Coordinates of C-alpha atoms and ligand atoms in Angstrom, one line a residue:
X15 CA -38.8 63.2 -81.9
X16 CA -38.8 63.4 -85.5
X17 CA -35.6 63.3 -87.4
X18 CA -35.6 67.1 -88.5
X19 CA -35.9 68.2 -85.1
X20 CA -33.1 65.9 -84.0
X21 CA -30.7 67.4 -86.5
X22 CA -31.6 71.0 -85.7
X23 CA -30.9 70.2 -81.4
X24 CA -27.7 67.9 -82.4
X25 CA -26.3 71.2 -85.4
X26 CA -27.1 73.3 -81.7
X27 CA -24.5 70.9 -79.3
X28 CA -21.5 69.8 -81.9
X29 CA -19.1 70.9 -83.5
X30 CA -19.3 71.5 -87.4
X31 CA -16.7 68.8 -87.5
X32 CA -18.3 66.6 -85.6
X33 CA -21.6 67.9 -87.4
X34 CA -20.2 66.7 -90.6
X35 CA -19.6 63.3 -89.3
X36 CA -22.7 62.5 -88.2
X37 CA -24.8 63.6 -91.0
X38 CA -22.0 61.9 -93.1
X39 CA -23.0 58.6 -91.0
X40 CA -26.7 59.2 -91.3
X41 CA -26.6 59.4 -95.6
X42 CA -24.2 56.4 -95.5
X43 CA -26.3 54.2 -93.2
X44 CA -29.9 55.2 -94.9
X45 CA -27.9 54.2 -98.8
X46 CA -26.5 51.1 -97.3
X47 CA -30.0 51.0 -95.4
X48 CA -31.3 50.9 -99.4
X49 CA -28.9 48.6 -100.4
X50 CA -29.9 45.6 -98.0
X51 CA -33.7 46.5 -97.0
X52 CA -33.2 47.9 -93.8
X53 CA -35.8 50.4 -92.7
X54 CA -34.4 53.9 -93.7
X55 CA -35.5 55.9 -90.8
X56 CA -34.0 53.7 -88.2
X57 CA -30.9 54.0 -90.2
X58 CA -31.5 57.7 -90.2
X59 CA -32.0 57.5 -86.7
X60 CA -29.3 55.7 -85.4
X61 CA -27.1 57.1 -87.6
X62 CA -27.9 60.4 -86.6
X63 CA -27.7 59.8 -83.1
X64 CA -24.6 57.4 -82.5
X65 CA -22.2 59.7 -81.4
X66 CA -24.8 61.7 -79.5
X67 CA -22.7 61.4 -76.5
X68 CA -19.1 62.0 -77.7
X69 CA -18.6 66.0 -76.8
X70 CA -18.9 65.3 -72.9
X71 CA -15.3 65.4 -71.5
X72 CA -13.7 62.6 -69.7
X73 CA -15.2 63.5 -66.0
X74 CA -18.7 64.2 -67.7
X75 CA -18.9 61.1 -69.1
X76 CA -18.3 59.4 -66.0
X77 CA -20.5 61.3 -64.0
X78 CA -23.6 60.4 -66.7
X79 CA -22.7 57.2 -66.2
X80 CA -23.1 57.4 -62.9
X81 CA -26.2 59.1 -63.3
X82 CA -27.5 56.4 -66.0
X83 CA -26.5 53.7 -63.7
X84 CA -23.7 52.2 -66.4
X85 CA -21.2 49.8 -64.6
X86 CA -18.1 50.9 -66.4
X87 CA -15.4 47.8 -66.8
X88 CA -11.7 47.9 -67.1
X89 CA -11.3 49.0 -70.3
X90 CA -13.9 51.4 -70.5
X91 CA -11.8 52.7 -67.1
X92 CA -8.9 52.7 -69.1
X93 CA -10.4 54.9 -72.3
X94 CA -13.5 56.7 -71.0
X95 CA -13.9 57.4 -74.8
X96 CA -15.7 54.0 -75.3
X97 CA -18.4 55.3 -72.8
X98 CA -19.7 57.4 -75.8
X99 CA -21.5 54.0 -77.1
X100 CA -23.2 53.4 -74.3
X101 CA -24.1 56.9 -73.3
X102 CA -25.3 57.6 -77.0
X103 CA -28.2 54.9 -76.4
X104 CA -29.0 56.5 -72.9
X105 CA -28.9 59.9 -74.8
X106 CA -31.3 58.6 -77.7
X107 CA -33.9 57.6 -75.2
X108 CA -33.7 60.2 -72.5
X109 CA -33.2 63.6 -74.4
X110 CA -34.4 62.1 -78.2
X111 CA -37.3 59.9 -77.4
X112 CA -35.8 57.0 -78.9
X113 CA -37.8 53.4 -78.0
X114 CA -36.4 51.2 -80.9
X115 CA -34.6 49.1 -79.5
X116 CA -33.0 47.9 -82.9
X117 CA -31.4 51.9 -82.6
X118 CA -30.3 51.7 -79.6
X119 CA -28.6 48.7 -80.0
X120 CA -26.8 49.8 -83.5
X121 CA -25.7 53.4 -81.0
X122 CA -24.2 50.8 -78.4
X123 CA -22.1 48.6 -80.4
X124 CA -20.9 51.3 -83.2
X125 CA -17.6 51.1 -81.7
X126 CA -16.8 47.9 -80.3
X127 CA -18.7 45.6 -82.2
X128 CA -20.6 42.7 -80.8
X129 CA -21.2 38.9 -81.9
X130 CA -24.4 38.4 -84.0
X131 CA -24.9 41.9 -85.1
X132 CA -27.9 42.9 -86.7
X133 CA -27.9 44.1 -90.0
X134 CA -28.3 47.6 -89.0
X135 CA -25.5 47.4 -85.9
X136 CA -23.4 46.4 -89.0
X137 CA -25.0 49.4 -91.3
X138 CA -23.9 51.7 -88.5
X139 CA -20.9 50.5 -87.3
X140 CA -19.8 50.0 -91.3
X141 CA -20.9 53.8 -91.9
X142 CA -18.9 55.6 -89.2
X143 CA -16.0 53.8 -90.4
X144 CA -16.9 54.6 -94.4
X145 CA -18.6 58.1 -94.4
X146 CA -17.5 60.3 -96.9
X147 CA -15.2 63.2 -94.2
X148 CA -13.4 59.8 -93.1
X149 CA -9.7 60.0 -94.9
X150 CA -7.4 58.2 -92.4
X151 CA -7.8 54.6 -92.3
X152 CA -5.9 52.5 -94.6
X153 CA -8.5 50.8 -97.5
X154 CA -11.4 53.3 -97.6
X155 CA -11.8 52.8 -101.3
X156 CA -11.9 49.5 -101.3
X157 CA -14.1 49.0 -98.3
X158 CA -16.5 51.8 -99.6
X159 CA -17.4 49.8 -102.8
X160 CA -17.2 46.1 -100.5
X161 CA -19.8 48.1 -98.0
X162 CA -22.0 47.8 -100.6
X163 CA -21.1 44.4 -102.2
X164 CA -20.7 42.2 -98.9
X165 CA -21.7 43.5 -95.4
X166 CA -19.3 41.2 -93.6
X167 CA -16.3 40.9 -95.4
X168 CA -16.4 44.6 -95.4
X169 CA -17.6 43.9 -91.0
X170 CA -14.5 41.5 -90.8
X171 CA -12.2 44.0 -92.4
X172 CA -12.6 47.1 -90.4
X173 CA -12.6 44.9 -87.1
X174 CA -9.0 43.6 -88.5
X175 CA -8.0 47.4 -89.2
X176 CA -9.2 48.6 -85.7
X177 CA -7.6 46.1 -83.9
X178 CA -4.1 46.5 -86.1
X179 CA -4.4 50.3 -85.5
X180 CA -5.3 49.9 -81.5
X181 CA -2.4 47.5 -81.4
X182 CA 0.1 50.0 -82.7
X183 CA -1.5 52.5 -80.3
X184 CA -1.2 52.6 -76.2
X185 CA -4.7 52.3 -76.1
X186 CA -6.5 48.8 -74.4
X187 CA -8.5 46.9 -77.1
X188 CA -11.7 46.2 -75.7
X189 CA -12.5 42.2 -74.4
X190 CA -15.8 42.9 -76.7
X191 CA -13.8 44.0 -80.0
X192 CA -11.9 41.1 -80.2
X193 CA -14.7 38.9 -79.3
X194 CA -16.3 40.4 -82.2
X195 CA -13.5 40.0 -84.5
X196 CA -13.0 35.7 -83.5
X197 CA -17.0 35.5 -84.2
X198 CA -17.1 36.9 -87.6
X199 CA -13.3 35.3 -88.6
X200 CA -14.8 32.1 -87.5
X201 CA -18.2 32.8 -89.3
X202 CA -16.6 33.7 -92.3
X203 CA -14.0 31.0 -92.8
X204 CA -17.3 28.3 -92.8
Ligands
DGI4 O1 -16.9 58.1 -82.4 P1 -16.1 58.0 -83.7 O2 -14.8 58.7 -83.6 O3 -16.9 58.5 -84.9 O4 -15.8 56.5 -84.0 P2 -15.8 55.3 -82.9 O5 -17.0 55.4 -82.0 O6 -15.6 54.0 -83.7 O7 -14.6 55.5 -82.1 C1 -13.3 55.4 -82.7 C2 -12.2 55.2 -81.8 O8 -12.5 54.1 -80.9 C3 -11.0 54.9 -82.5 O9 -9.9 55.8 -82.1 C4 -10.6 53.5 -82.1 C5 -11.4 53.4 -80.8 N1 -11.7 52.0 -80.5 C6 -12.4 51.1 -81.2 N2 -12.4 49.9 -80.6 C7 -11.7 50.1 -79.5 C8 -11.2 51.4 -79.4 N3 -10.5 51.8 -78.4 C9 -10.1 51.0 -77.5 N4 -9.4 51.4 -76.5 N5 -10.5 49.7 -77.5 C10 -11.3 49.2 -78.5 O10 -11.6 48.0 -78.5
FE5 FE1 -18.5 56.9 -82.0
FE6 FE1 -18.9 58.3 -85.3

């Protein structure tokens, strides 16, 4: 499915908040996209489509999940919220016609993170942290202009900001966060 058509059937499920966001992830993603020589439309395309999955309430998600065949794990038990990732990619495939598998792998990981990220699960997980309707997190500026200066320092940053907020939070940090956070605080002190 081509990436107009995809906007038009996403602007028909969402709402114009959440509307917003992803278009604001899918600009982000393609200029960052430029910036480091990633192909533009899978940067449009995962960007686009990563929260594909996030308007299903709590029991919906579960039953796609069950539907999908996704084992869900303790924390994912714990905050059915992280199930978005996962259903996103299922969504991209199923309903969008998604094969890349460089897409679907940037819509799994946007919000956990994972070891050895490609440059576009970085793009993706950078941009829905950076996109312009974003104003909460602590350090936008700075890690808007570091976005574009050094992928992951600006990676490294976020996890560190995640993890600080989840920890101030009653929410369970995911085994796959952290993991992500040792890998790239060890990669980056070499
Ligand atoms: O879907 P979005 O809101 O655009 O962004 P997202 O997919 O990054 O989800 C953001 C939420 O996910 C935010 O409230 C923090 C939470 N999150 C990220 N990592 C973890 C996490 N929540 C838990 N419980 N555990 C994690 O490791
Ligand atoms: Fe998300
Ligand atoms: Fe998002």
């Amino acid at each position: 499915m081509d990436r107009i058509k995809i906007r038009e059937l996403l602007n028909a499920k969402m709402n114009p908040k959440r509307m917003e966001h992803i278009l604001g992830v899918e600009y982000t993603a393609t200029a960052l996209a430029m910036c480091y020589e990633v192909d533009l439309e899978q940067a449009s395309l995962a960007g686009l489509l990563h929260d594909c999955a996030k308007h299903l309430s709590r029991d919906e998600k579960f039953a796609e999940c069950r539907r999908f065949g996704i084992t869900i794990n303790q924390f994912e038990q714990r905050n059915p919220e992280l199930l978005h990732a996962k259903l996103g990619a299922c969504y991209a495939k199923d309903i969008y016609g998604v094969e890349d598998e460089a897409v679907l792998s940037a819509i799994i990981c946007h919000t956990t993170g994972k070891p050895a990220m490609s440059t576009l699960d970085k793009i993706i997980y950078i941009a829905d942290y950076i996109e312009p309707n974003r104003n909460k997190a602590p350090k936008l500026p700075m890690l808007r202009k570091l976005a574009f200066e050094d992928l992951d320092q600006c990676l490294f940053i976020i996890l560190e900001n995640t993890i600080e907020f989840l920890q101030g939070t009653s929410l369970a940090i995911d085994e796959l966060t952290l993991e992500t956070y040792e890998y790239y605080r060890t990669m980056l002190k070499k």
